[in-house]
Coordinates of C-alpha atoms in Angstrom, one line a residue:
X1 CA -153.3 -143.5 -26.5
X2 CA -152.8 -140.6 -24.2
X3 CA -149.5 -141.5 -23.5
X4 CA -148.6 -141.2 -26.6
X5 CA -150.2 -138.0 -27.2
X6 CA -147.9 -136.6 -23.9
X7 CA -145.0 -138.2 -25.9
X8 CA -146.2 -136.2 -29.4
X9 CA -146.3 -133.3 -27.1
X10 CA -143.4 -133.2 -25.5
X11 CA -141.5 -133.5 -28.9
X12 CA -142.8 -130.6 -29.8
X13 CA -142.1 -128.7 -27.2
X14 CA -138.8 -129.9 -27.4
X15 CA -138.5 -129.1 -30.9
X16 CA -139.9 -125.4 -29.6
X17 CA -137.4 -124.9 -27.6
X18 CA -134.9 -126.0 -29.8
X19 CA -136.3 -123.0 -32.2
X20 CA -136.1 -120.4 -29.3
X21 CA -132.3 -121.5 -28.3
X22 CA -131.2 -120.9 -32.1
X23 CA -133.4 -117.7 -32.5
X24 CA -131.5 -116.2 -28.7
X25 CA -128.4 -117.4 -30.1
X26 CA -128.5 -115.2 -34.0
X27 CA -130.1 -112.3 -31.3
X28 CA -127.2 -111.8 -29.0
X29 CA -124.8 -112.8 -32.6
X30 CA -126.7 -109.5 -33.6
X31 CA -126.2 -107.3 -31.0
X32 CA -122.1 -108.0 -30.5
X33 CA -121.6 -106.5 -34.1
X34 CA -119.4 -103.7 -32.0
X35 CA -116.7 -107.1 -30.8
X36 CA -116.7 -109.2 -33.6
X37 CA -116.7 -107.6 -37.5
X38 CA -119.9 -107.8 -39.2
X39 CA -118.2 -110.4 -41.4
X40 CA -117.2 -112.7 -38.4
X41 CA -120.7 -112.7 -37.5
X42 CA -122.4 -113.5 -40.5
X43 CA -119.9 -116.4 -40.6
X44 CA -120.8 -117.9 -37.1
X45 CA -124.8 -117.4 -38.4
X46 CA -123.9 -119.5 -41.3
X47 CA -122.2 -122.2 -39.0
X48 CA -125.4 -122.6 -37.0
X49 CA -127.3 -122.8 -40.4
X50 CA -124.8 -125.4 -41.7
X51 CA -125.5 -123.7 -45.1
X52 CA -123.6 -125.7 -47.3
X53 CA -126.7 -127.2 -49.2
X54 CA -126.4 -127.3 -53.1
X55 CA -126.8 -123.8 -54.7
X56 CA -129.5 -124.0 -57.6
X57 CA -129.1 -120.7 -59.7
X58 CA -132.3 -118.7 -59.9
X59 CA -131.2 -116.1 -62.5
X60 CA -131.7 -115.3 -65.7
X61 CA -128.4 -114.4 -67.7
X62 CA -128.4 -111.0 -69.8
X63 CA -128.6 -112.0 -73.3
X64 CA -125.3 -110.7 -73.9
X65 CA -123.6 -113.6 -71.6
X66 CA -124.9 -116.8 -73.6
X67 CA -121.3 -117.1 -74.6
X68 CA -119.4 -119.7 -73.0
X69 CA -116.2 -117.6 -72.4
X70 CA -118.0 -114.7 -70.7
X71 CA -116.8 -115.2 -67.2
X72 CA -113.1 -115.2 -68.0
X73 CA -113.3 -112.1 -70.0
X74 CA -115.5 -109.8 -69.1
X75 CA -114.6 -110.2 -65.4
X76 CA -114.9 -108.0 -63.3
X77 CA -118.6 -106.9 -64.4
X78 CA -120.3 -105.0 -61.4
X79 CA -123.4 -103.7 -63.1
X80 CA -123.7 -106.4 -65.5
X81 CA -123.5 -105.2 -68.5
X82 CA -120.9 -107.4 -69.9
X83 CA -118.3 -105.0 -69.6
X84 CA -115.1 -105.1 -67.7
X85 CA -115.1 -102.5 -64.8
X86 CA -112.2 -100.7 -64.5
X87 CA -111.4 -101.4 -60.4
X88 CA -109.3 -101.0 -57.5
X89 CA -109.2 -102.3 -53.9
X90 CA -107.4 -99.9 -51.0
X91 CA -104.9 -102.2 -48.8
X92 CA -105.5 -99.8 -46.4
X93 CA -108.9 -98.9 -46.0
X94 CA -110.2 -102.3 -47.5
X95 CA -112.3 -100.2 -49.8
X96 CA -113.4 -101.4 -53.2
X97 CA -113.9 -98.9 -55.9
X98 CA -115.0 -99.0 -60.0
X99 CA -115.8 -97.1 -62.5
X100 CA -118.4 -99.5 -64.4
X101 CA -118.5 -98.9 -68.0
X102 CA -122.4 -97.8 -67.4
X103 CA -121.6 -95.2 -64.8
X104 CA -120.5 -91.4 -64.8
X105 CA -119.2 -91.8 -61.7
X106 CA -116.4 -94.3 -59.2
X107 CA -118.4 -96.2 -56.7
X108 CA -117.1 -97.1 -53.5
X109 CA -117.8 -99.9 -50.9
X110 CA -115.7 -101.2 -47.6
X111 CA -115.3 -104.7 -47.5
X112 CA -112.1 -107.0 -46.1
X113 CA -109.4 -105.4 -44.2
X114 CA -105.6 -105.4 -44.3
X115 CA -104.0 -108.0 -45.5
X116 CA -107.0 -109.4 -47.3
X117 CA -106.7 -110.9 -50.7
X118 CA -109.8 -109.0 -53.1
X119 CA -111.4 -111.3 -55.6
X120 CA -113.5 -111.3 -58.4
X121 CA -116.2 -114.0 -59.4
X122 CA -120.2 -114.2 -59.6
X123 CA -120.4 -116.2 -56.4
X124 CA -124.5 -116.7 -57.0
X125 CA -124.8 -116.4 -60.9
X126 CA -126.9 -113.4 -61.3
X127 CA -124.5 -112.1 -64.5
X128 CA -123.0 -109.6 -61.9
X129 CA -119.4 -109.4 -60.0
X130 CA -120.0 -110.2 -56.2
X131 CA -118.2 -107.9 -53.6
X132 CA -115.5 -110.8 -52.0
X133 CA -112.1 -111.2 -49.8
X134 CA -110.0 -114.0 -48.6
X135 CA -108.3 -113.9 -45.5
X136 CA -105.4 -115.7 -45.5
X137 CA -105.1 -115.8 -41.9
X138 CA -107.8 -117.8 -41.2
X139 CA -108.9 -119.2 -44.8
X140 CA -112.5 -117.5 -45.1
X141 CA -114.0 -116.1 -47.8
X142 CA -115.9 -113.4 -47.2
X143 CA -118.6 -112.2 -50.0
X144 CA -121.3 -109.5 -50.2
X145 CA -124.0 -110.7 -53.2
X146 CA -124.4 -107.8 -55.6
X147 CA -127.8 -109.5 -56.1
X148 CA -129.1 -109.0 -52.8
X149 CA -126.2 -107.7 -50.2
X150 CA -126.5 -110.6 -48.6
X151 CA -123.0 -111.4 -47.1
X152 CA -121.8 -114.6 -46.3
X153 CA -118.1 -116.4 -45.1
X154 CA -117.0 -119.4 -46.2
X155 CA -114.1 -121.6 -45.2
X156 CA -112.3 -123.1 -47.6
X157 CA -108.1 -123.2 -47.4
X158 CA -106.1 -123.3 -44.5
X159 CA -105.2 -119.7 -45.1
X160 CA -101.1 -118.4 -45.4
X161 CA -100.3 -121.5 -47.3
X162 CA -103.2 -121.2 -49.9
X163 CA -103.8 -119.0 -52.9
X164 CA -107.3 -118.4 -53.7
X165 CA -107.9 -119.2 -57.3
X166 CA -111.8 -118.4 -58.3
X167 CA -113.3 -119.9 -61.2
X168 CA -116.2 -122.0 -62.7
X169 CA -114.8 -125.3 -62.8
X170 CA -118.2 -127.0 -63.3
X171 CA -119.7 -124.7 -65.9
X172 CA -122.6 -123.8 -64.0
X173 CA -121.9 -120.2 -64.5
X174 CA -121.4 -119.8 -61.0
X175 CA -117.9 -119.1 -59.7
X176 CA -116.6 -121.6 -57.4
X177 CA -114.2 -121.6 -54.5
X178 CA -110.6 -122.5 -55.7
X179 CA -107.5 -122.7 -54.1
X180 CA -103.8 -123.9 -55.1
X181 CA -101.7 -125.4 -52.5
X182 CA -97.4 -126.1 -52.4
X183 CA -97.0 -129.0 -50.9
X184 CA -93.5 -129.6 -48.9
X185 CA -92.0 -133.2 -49.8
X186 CA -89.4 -135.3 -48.9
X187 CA -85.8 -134.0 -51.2
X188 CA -86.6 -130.4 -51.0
X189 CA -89.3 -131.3 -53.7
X190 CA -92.5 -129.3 -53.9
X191 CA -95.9 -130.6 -55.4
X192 CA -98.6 -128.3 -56.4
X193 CA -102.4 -129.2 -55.3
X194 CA -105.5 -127.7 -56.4
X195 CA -108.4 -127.9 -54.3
X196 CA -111.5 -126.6 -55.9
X197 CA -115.7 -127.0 -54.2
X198 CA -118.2 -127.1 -57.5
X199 CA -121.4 -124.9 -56.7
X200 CA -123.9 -127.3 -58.9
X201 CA -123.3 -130.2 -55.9
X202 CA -120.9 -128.8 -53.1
X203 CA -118.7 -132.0 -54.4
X204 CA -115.0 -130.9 -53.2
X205 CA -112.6 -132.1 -55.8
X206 CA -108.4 -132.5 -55.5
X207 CA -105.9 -132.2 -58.5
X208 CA -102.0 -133.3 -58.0
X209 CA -99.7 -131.9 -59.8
X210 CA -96.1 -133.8 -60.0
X211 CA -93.9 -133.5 -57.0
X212 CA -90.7 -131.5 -58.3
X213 CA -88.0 -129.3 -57.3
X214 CA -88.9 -126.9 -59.3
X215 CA -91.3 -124.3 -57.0
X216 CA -91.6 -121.5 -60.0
X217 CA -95.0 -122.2 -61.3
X218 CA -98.1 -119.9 -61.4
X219 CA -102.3 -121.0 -62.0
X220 CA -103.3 -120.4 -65.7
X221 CA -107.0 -121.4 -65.2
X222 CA -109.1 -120.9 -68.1
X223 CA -111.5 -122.8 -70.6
X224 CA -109.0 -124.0 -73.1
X225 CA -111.5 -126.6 -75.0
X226 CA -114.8 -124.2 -75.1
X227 CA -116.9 -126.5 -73.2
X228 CA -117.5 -123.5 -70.4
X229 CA -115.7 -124.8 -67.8
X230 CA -112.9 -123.4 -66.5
X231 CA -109.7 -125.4 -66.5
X232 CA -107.5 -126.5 -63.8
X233 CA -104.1 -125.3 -65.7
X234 CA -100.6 -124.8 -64.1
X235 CA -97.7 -122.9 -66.0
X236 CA -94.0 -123.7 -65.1
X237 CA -91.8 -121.0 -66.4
X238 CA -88.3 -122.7 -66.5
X239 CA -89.9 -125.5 -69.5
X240 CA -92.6 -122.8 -70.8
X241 CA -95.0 -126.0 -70.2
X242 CA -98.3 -125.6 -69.6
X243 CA -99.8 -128.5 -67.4
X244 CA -103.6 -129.9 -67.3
X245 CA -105.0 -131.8 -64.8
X246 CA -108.3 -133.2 -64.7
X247 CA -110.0 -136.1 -63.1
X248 CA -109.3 -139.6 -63.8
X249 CA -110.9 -142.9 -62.8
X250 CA -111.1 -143.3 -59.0
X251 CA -110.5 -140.1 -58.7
X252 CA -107.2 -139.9 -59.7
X253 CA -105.7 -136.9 -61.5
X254 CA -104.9 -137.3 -65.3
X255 CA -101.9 -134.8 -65.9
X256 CA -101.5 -133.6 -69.5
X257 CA -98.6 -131.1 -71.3
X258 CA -101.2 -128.8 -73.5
X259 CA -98.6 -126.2 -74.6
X260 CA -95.3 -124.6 -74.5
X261 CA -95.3 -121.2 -73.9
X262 CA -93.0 -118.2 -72.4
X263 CA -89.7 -118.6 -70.4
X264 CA -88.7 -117.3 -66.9
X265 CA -89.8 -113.6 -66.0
X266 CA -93.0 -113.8 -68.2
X267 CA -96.9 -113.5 -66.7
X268 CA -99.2 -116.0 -68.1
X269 CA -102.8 -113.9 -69.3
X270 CA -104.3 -116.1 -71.2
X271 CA -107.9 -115.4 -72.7
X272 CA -110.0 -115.3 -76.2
X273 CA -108.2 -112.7 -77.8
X274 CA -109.8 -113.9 -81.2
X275 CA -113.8 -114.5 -79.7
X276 CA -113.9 -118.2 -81.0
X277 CA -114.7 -119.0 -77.4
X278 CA -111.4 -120.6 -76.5
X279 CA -108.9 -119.1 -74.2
X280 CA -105.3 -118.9 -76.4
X281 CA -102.3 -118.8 -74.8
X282 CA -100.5 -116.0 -73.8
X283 CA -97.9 -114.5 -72.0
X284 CA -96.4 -110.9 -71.0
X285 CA -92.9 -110.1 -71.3
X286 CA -92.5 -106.8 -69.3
X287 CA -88.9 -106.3 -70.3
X288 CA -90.4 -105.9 -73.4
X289 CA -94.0 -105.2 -72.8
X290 CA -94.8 -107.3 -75.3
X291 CA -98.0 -109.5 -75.5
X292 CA -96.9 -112.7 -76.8
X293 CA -100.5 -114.2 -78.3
X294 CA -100.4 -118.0 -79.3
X295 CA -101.9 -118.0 -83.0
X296 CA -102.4 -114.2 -83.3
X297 CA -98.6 -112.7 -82.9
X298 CA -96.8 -110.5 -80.8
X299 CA -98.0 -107.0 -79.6
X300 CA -95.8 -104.3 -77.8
X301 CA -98.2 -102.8 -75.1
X302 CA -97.2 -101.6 -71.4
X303 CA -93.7 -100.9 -69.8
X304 CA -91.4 -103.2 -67.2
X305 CA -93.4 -101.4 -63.8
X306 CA -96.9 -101.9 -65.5
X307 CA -99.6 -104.2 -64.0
X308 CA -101.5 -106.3 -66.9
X309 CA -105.7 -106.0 -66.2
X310 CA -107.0 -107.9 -69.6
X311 CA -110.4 -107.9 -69.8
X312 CA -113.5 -107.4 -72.3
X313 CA -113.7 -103.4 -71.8
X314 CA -115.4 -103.0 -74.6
X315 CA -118.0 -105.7 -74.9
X316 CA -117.2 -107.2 -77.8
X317 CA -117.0 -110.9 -76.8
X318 CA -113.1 -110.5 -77.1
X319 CA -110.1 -110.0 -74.7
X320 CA -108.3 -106.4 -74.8
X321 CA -105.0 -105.7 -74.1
X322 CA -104.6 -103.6 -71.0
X323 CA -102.2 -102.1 -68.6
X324 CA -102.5 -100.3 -65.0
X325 CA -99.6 -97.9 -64.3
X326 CA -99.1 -97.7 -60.7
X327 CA -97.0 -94.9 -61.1
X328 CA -99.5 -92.4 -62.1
X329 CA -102.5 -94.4 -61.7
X330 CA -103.6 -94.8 -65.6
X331 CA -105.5 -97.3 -67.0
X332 CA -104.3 -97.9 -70.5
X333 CA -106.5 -100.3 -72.9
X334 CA -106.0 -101.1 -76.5
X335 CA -109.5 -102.3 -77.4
X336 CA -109.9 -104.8 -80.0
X337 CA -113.0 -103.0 -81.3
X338 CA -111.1 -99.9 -82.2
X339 CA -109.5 -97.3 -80.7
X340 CA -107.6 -96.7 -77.3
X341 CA -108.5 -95.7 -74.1
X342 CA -106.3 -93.9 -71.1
X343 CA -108.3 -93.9 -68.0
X344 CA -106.7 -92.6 -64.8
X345 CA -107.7 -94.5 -61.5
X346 CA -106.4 -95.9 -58.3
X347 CA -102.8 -95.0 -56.7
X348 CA -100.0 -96.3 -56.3
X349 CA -100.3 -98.8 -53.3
X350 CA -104.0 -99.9 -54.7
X351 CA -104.4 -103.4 -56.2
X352 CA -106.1 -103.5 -59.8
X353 CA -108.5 -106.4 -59.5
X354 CA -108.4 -107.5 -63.2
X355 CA -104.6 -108.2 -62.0
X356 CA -105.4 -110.4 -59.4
X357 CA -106.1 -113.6 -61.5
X358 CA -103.0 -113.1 -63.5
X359 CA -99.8 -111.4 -62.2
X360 CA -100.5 -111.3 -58.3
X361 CA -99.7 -114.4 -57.5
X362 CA -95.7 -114.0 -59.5
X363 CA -95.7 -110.4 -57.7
X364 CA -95.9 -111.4 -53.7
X365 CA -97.4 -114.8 -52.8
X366 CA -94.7 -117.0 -54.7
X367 CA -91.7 -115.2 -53.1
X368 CA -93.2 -116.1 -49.5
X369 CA -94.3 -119.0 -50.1
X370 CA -91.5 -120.2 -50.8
X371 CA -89.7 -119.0 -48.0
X372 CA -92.6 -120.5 -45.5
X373 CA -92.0 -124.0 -47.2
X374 CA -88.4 -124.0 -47.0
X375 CA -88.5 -122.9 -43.2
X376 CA -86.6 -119.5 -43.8
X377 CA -90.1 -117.3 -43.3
X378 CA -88.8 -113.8 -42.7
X379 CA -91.3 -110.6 -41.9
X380 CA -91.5 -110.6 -45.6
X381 CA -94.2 -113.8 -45.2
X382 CA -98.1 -112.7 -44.9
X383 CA -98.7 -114.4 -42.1
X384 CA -97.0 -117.0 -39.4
X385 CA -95.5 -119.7 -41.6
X386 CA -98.0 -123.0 -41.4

């Protein structure tokens, strides 16, 4: 009996020790914030945690986002008031700034550096935009809560060779960590993959695309059915086709053609431009600047050197029509409500974060992409080619 009371003993001790090791450990973590970025360190305190538990949402949802399209539309929505923001991030300050549609005044806040991709998405379901980054050259996602500042990095993508693609793919109302993949394959053929980690179980889940040789194809993610989750949806210019994939027995992928839809030289934005809760398809032509809306009809909004930022500005439960103009900096919104807005903010190196989940990827990470798979990178490429 008393040996086993030693052996009781010693465990705890051990397990003591244990405690005091980890506690030293997030000290000196604590105290090297002047070596590593704050960001970095939070990261390697998460490592030790091994926080990558299932995520149960402890908000409420402002009454105004029972809708199941809310998180494609209305996004980005830093005070949660199921607005659009209007928004920039500084490529060289790695500043974010907004105007939120319930403020008098732009508010500012450093996060990422240069080089960083800026992101939207409600990373912890609280109704309200989170502050995140990706770095491409290391594949972390860095985000600060809105809820609580808490900020966390997560690593998900192998960095220069993925494009971060945030949505809720498991209708949980929390955004998820997304990314799309080109795939290098034997014939100079390239095969799109999208790798996606659902929030409601940490369950990481892979879509293939076809193998082709054609590489000029873009993410159109949206909720295409109504059934809140975001779909995992891939547009190929050259057919107009817009490809579906979703999971199949044994976790295959089912692929499936849902639409045909713009030409070469066109950005995909689709979104419920009619608030029956069903993204429509849609394209911009900036030759034209013409919005070309599946089942509502063609709109001429925005000029050839415009940026397209769609969102819900006006809180109506339906898409608007927008345009940034680098040039001058102008936000220009045709609300569906009534009226028109012309908002100036942001200059002319800033990135519009409305933009990023529709015409950034067409703008820069396709070109070099491209030129990393084919082994011709060039300084043009973000980072090293993988």
């Amino acid at each position: 009996m008393k040996n086993l009371k030693n052996i009781l003993e010693n465990i705890k001790n051990l397990r003591l020790m244990k405690m005091t090791i980890l506690m030293l450990v997030i000290f000196i973590l604590s105290l090297v914030g002047t070596v590593f970025s704050k960001e970095s360190v939070q990261s390697m305190k998460m490592s030790i945690f091994n926080q990558s538990s299932v995520f149960t949402n402890p908000f409420t949802f402002p009454s105004c986002y029972q809708t199941n399209y809310y998180k494609a539309i209305r996004t980005p929505d830093y005070d949660g008031d199921c607005k659009t923001d209007i928004s920039v991030w500084q490529r060289s300050t790695g500043d974010f700034w907004y105007f939120g549609s319930s403020q008098s005044n732009a508010v500012p806040l450093h996060w990422g550096m240069t080089g960083d991709i800026p992101l939207d998405g409600d990373y912890d379901g609280d109704g309200k935009t989170d502050w995140a980054v990706f770095r491409k050259t290391t594949g972390y996602w860095y985000i600060k809560y809105t809820s609580n500042n808490v900020e966390v990095g997560k690593l998900f993508g192998n960095g220069a060779s993925d494009y971060p693609v945030p949505a809720d793919y498991d209708g949980d109302g929390i955004t998820d960590l997304g990314i799309l993949r080109a795939i290098s394959e034997p014939g100079n053929k390239i095969r799109p993959v999208f790798y996606f980690r659902k929030s409601s179980n940490q369950a990481i889940v892979e879509l293939m695309f076809a193998s082709d040789n054609d590489d000029n194809f873009s993410p159109a993610v949206a909720d295409y059915d109504g059934d809140g989750k975001d779909d995992v949806v891939i547009w190929y210019p050259s057919t107009g086709e817009w490809v579906k994939a979703s999971v199949g027995g044994n976790n295959s992928t089912v692929l499936s053609s849902i639409s045909i839809w713009g030409t070469n030289g066109d950005v995909p934005v689709p979104g419920d431009y009619d608030g029956d809760g069903v993204a429509n398809f849609a394209y911009w032509r900036p030759s034209t600047g013409n919005w070309h809306i599946n089942g509502l009809g063609v709109f001429q909004f925005g000029q050839s050197t415009d940026k397209v930022v769609p969102g819900d500005y006006d809180g109506d439960n339906i898409m608007d029509k927008a345009v940034w103009r680098p040039s001058t900096g102008d936000w220009f919104i045709l609300k569906s409500s009534t009226g028109f807005w012309t908002i100036p903010f942001g200059s002319s190196t800033d990135i519009p974060i409305p933009n990023q989940r529709f015409q950034a990827y067409i703008d820069w990470f396709r070109p070099v992409r491209t030129l990393c798979i084919l082994g011709s990178c060039t300084t043009k490429c973000p980072v090293n080619c993988p």
